[in-house]
Amino acid sequence: MNQVKVSRKDLMSVESPGRYVGGEYGSVIKEDVLKQLEQTGTCKEVRAAFCFPDVYEIGMSNLAMQILYKCLNDMEDCWCERVFSPWVDMDAVMRKSGIELYSMETKSPLRDFDVVAFTLGYEMCYTNVLQMLDLGKIPFRTKDRKDDDPIVMCGGPCAYNIEPMADFFDIALMGEGEELIVEVTELIKKYKDGGKKDRKALLLEISKLEGAYVPSLYEPIYKDGRYQGLNKLSSEAPDTIRKRIIKDLDNVPYPTKPVIPNIRIIHDRAYLEIFRGCIRGCRFCQAGFIYRPVREKSPETLCRQGIEIEHNTGYDELGILSLSSSDYTGLKDLTDGLLDAFEGRHTSLSLPSLRIDNFALDLMEKVSQTRKSGLTFAPEAGTQRLRDVINKGICEEDIMKSLKLAFAGGWSTVKLYFMLGLPTETMEDVKGIADLAYKIEKLYFDVCREQGIKARKPEITVSTSMYIPKPFTPFQWEKQNTKEEFLEKQAYLRSLIKSRNIKYIWHDVETSLWESVLARGDRRLCDVIEAGYKKGCFYDAWDDHFKYETWMETLAEHGLTWEEFAKGFDVDDEHLPWEHIDVGVNMSFFKKEREKAYREEITPPCRTKCSGCGAQCFKVGECYAAK
Amino acid sequence: MLQNERSLEMTKQKHQTEYVVRCLFERVGDASFVGHLDLMHTFDRAIRRAEMPILYSQGYNPRPMMVFALPLGVGIDTLGDYVDVSLAHVVDAQEFMDKVNPNLPKGVRLYGGINIDEPKNSLMSVVSVAMYRFEAPGIKAPLMHLFERDTIEVQKKSKGKIVTTDIRPLLLSGAQNPSASEDVVEIYCCAGSSKNLRPDVLMNALCVHEGYDEDLAANASVTRLMLYGGEYPRLIDIKELL
């Protein structure tokens, strides 16, 4: 078998060489397959490389990777290894020393695998996909790949609009991958058994699996520079591709024995995913729609898995994961059960996405035996009007009530997250952000006085990010704010926040501008992305490495402008590049929600009242069961 | 008020009895690219997975009670480092190692452990000498030649300034029974918290003073063979320095 050798000198010349050596506890070595490989250079099993297009510390923090790594390695006919994007320094070393991209488990070159599967969590990682294919010596484009080249596929939230990367992927998997990735791998196994002949026939066969999208079976149509839909190149290709979901989360494989990194990673803890979907329906939030319907795991399953994970990993922290922990109906049973089980074991729970109420504060007190950490709120918008537009079911009174409890309980650090550039936003709404921060500052001193608490210096942090319209949301047709608009809003807010107790953090505008192009882009961007990569763009998700001017220049070289992607789409008579994908939620529902947004009308959470989004088509989930 | 509660709790802590297991450990191959702090975390998790009753420090940021004899640089193998692990009750050292070893990542292994009831000296304070092996083409002669010098000046960056120091006093001797190969050399040098010679500093001196090839030096395999207490040449086994 081929193994990539990296010299000690090369490894010692990069920051954190532990990223590139593997050997972690829990990484899967299939001895029988390894023996075949060592003896014959090949094996009958499918060799899968699960690729994360970012640095090791981020990839290893990704739960999807651990889940699918397990699903593939649970298959008798497959051995899955992990591959990460080498950091900039290692990238340079590999190019200089002629080192190919290799896997963590066996140090095999990427092109020796049968399947190369990427998870795409954010658009800004696209150039790193090209970097990995490049270092792995795999042709970029699906049309240039030969029968025995690896099958290159992707999944994750960005797969829902994969058009900007469509030319690079043989397959894009829609939705939850636990079952689908196994079905695809089974077909690839047959292909391998048959001596890898006729790749096109394989892809056509895969396209018949629900949730598998094969971009090369379609070609886009444009008229006067506007997208007109896809033309099928094979009559057998499906018209629409419906995402997959897992019906029974209690019985789906969950990684209770994950790979434990040897070096510290971004989220260095064990994870327990408690439910999928979100009952809220915030209109800006893609996750709130693409993961529907809401499906919970039972507290019994979760307690059992949580205890197992804590034992198997040795982590001293278990993170409870979901889009909104407070909306989990069994939260009390679950946290009581886990806190009991972890008594005396120096293991803590971390509960992000909590709505602050008495129960939550009590829980936070219990879970963190150490000092009081900060409280985080995401009002997203500064005025009630705009919060109604985005259907953020949180009002000022709620925030003030929660904070009153928290301040009385000794908390004094508050983080507030907002977005700039939401549809219908005016300067009045921007001012509302500062007003809210000032009200919270005043509340802190009022509560301290009333309760006889010695007031400290409260730390109130206001953080704004740029709103980017995303596919499969009611705002998918909206116009994106321009650079000037964003900068003006940031500057205005900066001028309003003068208190020493309030800190304002703003994000870089330029990365958001490029992200918005990728988020709603179409296949014309494939050439742009490749050209940008060839000019040295990668690690775009890292502000230090993001090259805004290069991207704008590359767009222009391809006869495209930022404006034509940012201006959005005409609601009534324009095609959306992702319209052939079916996430269960209907386009008509998105349109209705958009109209309600403009009327400043809210839509109640799914649990209060079904709004008929369409996700009941999956015949499963909380809303379906309630009917 | 909160602050007062905290200090009260800290003073209330009763003395906990420690049962220490002192183990030798090796870290070889790819695992040697894991830094010292990361290695501590790795040990912590392995011990927790093995369900060994490790003690935690008191206070608001409880840490697992583990002491390493001497930090080990990234990229250096070791066959003879020490770690003391404090346990809440007695666990036979052999059992401890048998339980923990399967939980350690590839390339890391405990061996030669002993139980200590009342450690008097901290593990870090007893280390004084290390034995290293260097393997690289033709490295023996130039490295042994360094020993013939009266001074070996090296430049180190310290707080932004470049300082020149003499590392000759830190070199103790070539090994008692050096290998016949010209590509291997074993040496004793000062190690520990007061006087310590880092192998990378020595390799740098080798290039600067003996003109040894920098690429060969960078690719040299460096192994810490053993740590000792006592004074060279009367070395004492660290397991005897309780």
PDB file of C-alpha atoms in Angstrom, chain B residues 53-213:
ATOM      1  CA  PRO B  53      -9.726   7.224  41.265  1.00  0.00           C
ATOM      2  CA  ILE B  54      -7.572  10.200  40.349  1.00  0.00           C
ATOM      3  CA  LEU B  55      -7.650  13.106  42.784  1.00  0.00           C
ATOM      4  CA  TYR B  56      -8.475  16.655  41.774  1.00  0.00           C
ATOM      5  CA  SER B  57      -6.970  19.815  43.117  1.00  0.00           C
ATOM      6  CA  GLN B  58      -9.280  21.878  45.285  1.00  0.00           C
ATOM      7  CA  GLY B  59     -10.590  25.292  44.438  1.00  0.00           C
ATOM      8  CA  TYR B  60     -12.540  26.749  41.607  1.00  0.00           C
ATOM      9  CA  ASN B  61     -10.698  25.201  38.762  1.00  0.00           C
ATOM     10  CA  PRO B  62     -10.100  21.614  39.877  1.00  0.00           C
ATOM     11  CA  ARG B  63      -7.299  19.976  37.938  1.00  0.00           C
ATOM     12  CA  PRO B  64      -6.415  16.274  37.939  1.00  0.00           C
ATOM     13  CA  MET B  65      -3.445  15.758  40.250  1.00  0.00           C
ATOM     14  CA  MET B  66      -0.622  14.575  38.056  1.00  0.00           C
ATOM     15  CA  VAL B  67       3.015  15.611  38.128  1.00  0.00           C
ATOM     16  CA  PHE B  68       5.414  15.104  35.255  1.00  0.00           C
ATOM     17  CA  ALA B  69       9.122  14.864  35.923  1.00  0.00           C
ATOM     18  CA  LEU B  70      10.217  17.136  33.090  1.00  0.00           C
ATOM     19  CA  PRO B  71       8.347  18.618  30.151  1.00  0.00           C
ATOM     20  CA  LEU B  72       9.183  16.958  26.892  1.00  0.00           C
ATOM     21  CA  GLY B  73       9.617  18.963  23.715  1.00  0.00           C
ATOM     22  CA  VAL B  74       7.500  18.358  20.649  1.00  0.00           C
ATOM     23  CA  GLY B  75       9.020  15.833  18.261  1.00  0.00           C
ATOM     24  CA  ILE B  76      11.221  14.142  20.863  1.00  0.00           C
ATOM     25  CA  ASP B  77      10.637  10.495  21.696  1.00  0.00           C
ATOM     26  CA  THR B  78      11.016   9.299  25.230  1.00  0.00           C
ATOM     27  CA  LEU B  79      11.560   5.870  26.680  1.00  0.00           C
ATOM     28  CA  GLY B  80      12.127   6.960  30.246  1.00  0.00           C
ATOM     29  CA  ASP B  81       9.949   9.782  31.533  1.00  0.00           C
ATOM     30  CA  TYR B  82       8.123   9.770  34.822  1.00  0.00           C
ATOM     31  CA  VAL B  83       4.672  10.733  35.958  1.00  0.00           C
ATOM     32  CA  ASP B  84       3.195  10.756  39.483  1.00  0.00           C
ATOM     33  CA  VAL B  85      -0.559  10.285  39.653  1.00  0.00           C
ATOM     34  CA  SER B  86      -2.392  10.979  42.930  1.00  0.00           C
ATOM     35  CA  LEU B  87      -5.238   8.625  43.708  1.00  0.00           C
ATOM     36  CA  ALA B  88      -7.969   8.744  46.333  1.00  0.00           C
ATOM     37  CA  HIS B  89      -7.300   5.177  47.449  1.00  0.00           C
ATOM     38  CA  VAL B  90      -4.636   2.554  46.943  1.00  0.00           C
ATOM     39  CA  VAL B  91      -4.546   0.886  43.551  1.00  0.00           C
ATOM     40  CA  ASP B  92      -1.744  -1.543  42.892  1.00  0.00           C
ATOM     41  CA  ALA B  93       0.663   0.051  40.419  1.00  0.00           C
ATOM     42  CA  GLN B  94       0.520  -2.944  38.098  1.00  0.00           C
ATOM     43  CA  GLU B  95      -3.271  -2.872  38.058  1.00  0.00           C
ATOM     44  CA  PHE B  96      -3.179   0.867  37.431  1.00  0.00           C
ATOM     45  CA  MET B  97      -0.952   0.414  34.399  1.00  0.00           C
ATOM     46  CA  ASP B  98      -2.939  -2.555  33.119  1.00  0.00           C
ATOM     47  CA  LYS B  99      -6.114  -0.498  33.216  1.00  0.00           C
ATOM     48  CA  VAL B 100      -4.695   2.750  31.850  1.00  0.00           C
ATOM     49  CA  ASN B 101      -2.483   1.390  29.061  1.00  0.00           C
ATOM     50  CA  PRO B 102      -5.309   0.172  26.778  1.00  0.00           C
ATOM     51  CA  ASN B 103      -6.798   3.664  27.079  1.00  0.00           C
ATOM     52  CA  LEU B 104      -3.726   5.528  25.895  1.00  0.00           C
ATOM     53  CA  PRO B 105      -3.291   6.537  22.263  1.00  0.00           C
ATOM     54  CA  LYS B 106      -0.880   4.782  19.945  1.00  0.00           C
ATOM     55  CA  GLY B 107       2.742   5.308  20.965  1.00  0.00           C
ATOM     56  CA  VAL B 108       2.158   6.150  24.629  1.00  0.00           C
ATOM     57  CA  ARG B 109       2.596   3.463  27.302  1.00  0.00           C
ATOM     58  CA  LEU B 110       3.151   3.269  31.054  1.00  0.00           C
ATOM     59  CA  TYR B 111       5.592   0.782  32.552  1.00  0.00           C
ATOM     60  CA  GLY B 112       7.630   0.029  35.695  1.00  0.00           C
ATOM     61  CA  GLY B 113       5.185   1.673  38.074  1.00  0.00           C
ATOM     62  CA  ILE B 114       5.468   1.654  41.873  1.00  0.00           C
ATOM     63  CA  ASN B 115       3.137   2.667  44.690  1.00  0.00           C
ATOM     64  CA  ILE B 116       4.251   5.494  46.953  1.00  0.00           C
ATOM     65  CA  ASP B 117       2.459   6.207  50.195  1.00  0.00           C
ATOM     66  CA  GLU B 118       3.901   9.477  51.327  1.00  0.00           C
ATOM     67  CA  PRO B 119       5.828  11.287  48.609  1.00  0.00           C
ATOM     68  CA  LYS B 120       8.251  13.671  50.317  1.00  0.00           C
ATOM     69  CA  ASN B 121       9.963  15.189  47.321  1.00  0.00           C
ATOM     70  CA  SER B 122       8.166  16.508  44.325  1.00  0.00           C
ATOM     71  CA  LEU B 123       8.970  14.534  41.225  1.00  0.00           C
ATOM     72  CA  MET B 124      10.098  17.645  39.396  1.00  0.00           C
ATOM     73  CA  SER B 125      12.644  18.589  42.055  1.00  0.00           C
ATOM     74  CA  VAL B 126      14.525  15.278  42.004  1.00  0.00           C
ATOM     75  CA  VAL B 127      15.366  15.242  38.299  1.00  0.00           C
ATOM     76  CA  SER B 128      18.931  16.333  37.567  1.00  0.00           C
ATOM     77  CA  VAL B 129      20.267  14.333  34.634  1.00  0.00           C
ATOM     78  CA  ALA B 130      18.871  13.082  31.350  1.00  0.00           C
ATOM     79  CA  MET B 131      20.289  10.600  28.895  1.00  0.00           C
ATOM     80  CA  TYR B 132      19.535  11.264  25.249  1.00  0.00           C
ATOM     81  CA  ARG B 133      20.150   9.330  22.082  1.00  0.00           C
ATOM     82  CA  PHE B 134      20.643  11.162  18.805  1.00  0.00           C
ATOM     83  CA  GLU B 135      20.384   9.320  15.514  1.00  0.00           C
ATOM     84  CA  ALA B 136      21.399  10.950  12.236  1.00  0.00           C
ATOM     85  CA  PRO B 137      23.953  10.272   9.512  1.00  0.00           C
ATOM     86  CA  GLY B 138      27.496  10.797  10.851  1.00  0.00           C
ATOM     87  CA  ILE B 139      26.324  12.599  13.963  1.00  0.00           C
ATOM     88  CA  LYS B 140      28.591  10.833  16.450  1.00  0.00           C
ATOM     89  CA  ALA B 141      31.938  12.414  15.671  1.00  0.00           C
ATOM     90  CA  PRO B 142      30.873  16.076  15.581  1.00  0.00           C
ATOM     91  CA  LEU B 143      28.746  15.672  18.685  1.00  0.00           C
ATOM     92  CA  MET B 144      31.556  14.006  20.629  1.00  0.00           C
ATOM     93  CA  HIS B 145      33.826  16.796  19.407  1.00  0.00           C
ATOM     94  CA  LEU B 146      31.612  19.322  21.157  1.00  0.00           C
ATOM     95  CA  PHE B 147      32.609  17.712  24.437  1.00  0.00           C
ATOM     96  CA  GLU B 148      36.239  18.653  23.786  1.00  0.00           C
ATOM     97  CA  ARG B 149      35.427  22.351  23.740  1.00  0.00           C
ATOM     98  CA  ASP B 150      35.889  24.559  26.780  1.00  0.00           C
ATOM     99  CA  THR B 151      32.872  26.653  25.947  1.00  0.00           C
ATOM    100  CA  ILE B 152      29.924  26.224  23.639  1.00  0.00           C
ATOM    101  CA  GLU B 153      28.200  29.514  23.153  1.00  0.00           C
ATOM    102  CA  VAL B 154      24.653  29.555  21.899  1.00  0.00           C
ATOM    103  CA  GLN B 155      22.327  32.446  21.290  1.00  0.00           C
ATOM    104  CA  LYS B 156      18.900  32.345  22.805  1.00  0.00           C
ATOM    105  CA  LYS B 157      16.026  34.708  22.506  1.00  0.00           C
ATOM    106  CA  SER B 158      14.891  35.777  25.922  1.00  0.00           C
ATOM    107  CA  LYS B 159      12.225  38.460  26.401  1.00  0.00           C
ATOM    108  CA  GLY B 160      12.855  39.870  22.951  1.00  0.00           C
ATOM    109  CA  LYS B 161      16.593  40.184  23.534  1.00  0.00           C
ATOM    110  CA  ILE B 162      19.237  37.864  22.181  1.00  0.00           C
ATOM    111  CA  VAL B 163      21.311  36.428  24.997  1.00  0.00           C
ATOM    112  CA  THR B 164      24.478  34.386  24.635  1.00  0.00           C
ATOM    113  CA  THR B 165      24.934  31.500  27.025  1.00  0.00           C
ATOM    114  CA  ASP B 166      27.483  28.752  27.418  1.00  0.00           C
ATOM    115  CA  ILE B 167      25.982  25.290  27.364  1.00  0.00           C
ATOM    116  CA  ARG B 168      29.241  23.428  27.860  1.00  0.00           C
ATOM    117  CA  PRO B 169      28.698  23.066  31.627  1.00  0.00           C
ATOM    118  CA  LEU B 170      25.386  21.358  30.895  1.00  0.00           C
ATOM    119  CA  LEU B 171      27.040  18.585  28.900  1.00  0.00           C
ATOM    120  CA  LEU B 172      28.098  15.781  31.222  1.00  0.00           C
ATOM    121  CA  SER B 173      29.475  12.946  29.161  1.00  0.00           C
ATOM    122  CA  GLY B 174      29.098  10.653  26.226  1.00  0.00           C
ATOM    123  CA  ALA B 175      27.482   7.374  27.064  1.00  0.00           C
ATOM    124  CA  GLN B 176      29.355   4.710  28.986  1.00  0.00           C
ATOM    125  CA  ASN B 177      29.062   2.188  26.206  1.00  0.00           C
ATOM    126  CA  PRO B 178      28.493   4.071  22.979  1.00  0.00           C
ATOM    127  CA  SER B 179      27.231   2.214  19.967  1.00  0.00           C
ATOM    128  CA  ALA B 180      29.680   1.230  17.240  1.00  0.00           C
ATOM    129  CA  SER B 181      27.656   3.099  14.647  1.00  0.00           C
ATOM    130  CA  GLU B 182      28.793   6.535  13.516  1.00  0.00           C
ATOM    131  CA  ASP B 183      25.141   7.540  13.191  1.00  0.00           C
ATOM    132  CA  VAL B 184      24.180   7.074  16.828  1.00  0.00           C
ATOM    133  CA  VAL B 185      25.376   8.881  19.898  1.00  0.00           C
ATOM    134  CA  GLU B 186      24.165   8.773  23.473  1.00  0.00           C
ATOM    135  CA  ILE B 187      24.943  11.474  25.982  1.00  0.00           C
ATOM    136  CA  TYR B 188      24.256  12.545  29.533  1.00  0.00           C
ATOM    137  CA  CYS B 189      23.372  16.146  30.194  1.00  0.00           C
ATOM    138  CA  CYS B 190      21.876  18.334  32.886  1.00  0.00           C
ATOM    139  CA  ALA B 191      18.122  18.220  33.126  1.00  0.00           C
ATOM    140  CA  GLY B 192      15.530  19.591  35.473  1.00  0.00           C
ATOM    141  CA  SER B 193      14.095  22.838  36.680  1.00  0.00           C
ATOM    142  CA  SER B 194      17.360  24.617  37.555  1.00  0.00           C
ATOM    143  CA  LYS B 195      19.869  23.470  34.940  1.00  0.00           C
ATOM    144  CA  ASN B 196      18.514  22.020  31.748  1.00  0.00           C
ATOM    145  CA  LEU B 197      19.839  21.383  28.276  1.00  0.00           C
ATOM    146  CA  ARG B 198      17.225  21.240  25.578  1.00  0.00           C
ATOM    147  CA  PRO B 199      18.082  18.796  22.785  1.00  0.00           C
ATOM    148  CA  ASP B 200      17.132  21.319  20.096  1.00  0.00           C
ATOM    149  CA  VAL B 201      19.585  23.828  21.572  1.00  0.00           C
ATOM    150  CA  LEU B 202      22.305  21.207  21.437  1.00  0.00           C
ATOM    151  CA  MET B 203      21.478  20.363  17.820  1.00  0.00           C
ATOM    152  CA  ASN B 204      21.657  24.025  16.988  1.00  0.00           C
ATOM    153  CA  ALA B 205      25.107  24.249  18.605  1.00  0.00           C
ATOM    154  CA  LEU B 206      26.160  21.237  16.590  1.00  0.00           C
ATOM    155  CA  CYS B 207      25.334  23.046  13.363  1.00  0.00           C
ATOM    156  CA  VAL B 208      26.848  26.368  14.429  1.00  0.00           C
ATOM    157  CA  HIS B 209      30.101  25.094  15.961  1.00  0.00           C
ATOM    158  CA  GLU B 210      30.742  21.830  14.153  1.00  0.00           C
ATOM    159  CA  GLY B 211      29.221  22.747  10.807  1.00  0.00           C
ATOM    160  CA  TYR B 212      26.840  19.827  10.971  1.00  0.00           C
ATOM    161  CA  ASP B 213      24.258  19.862   8.174  1.00  0.00           C
TER     162      ASP B 213
END
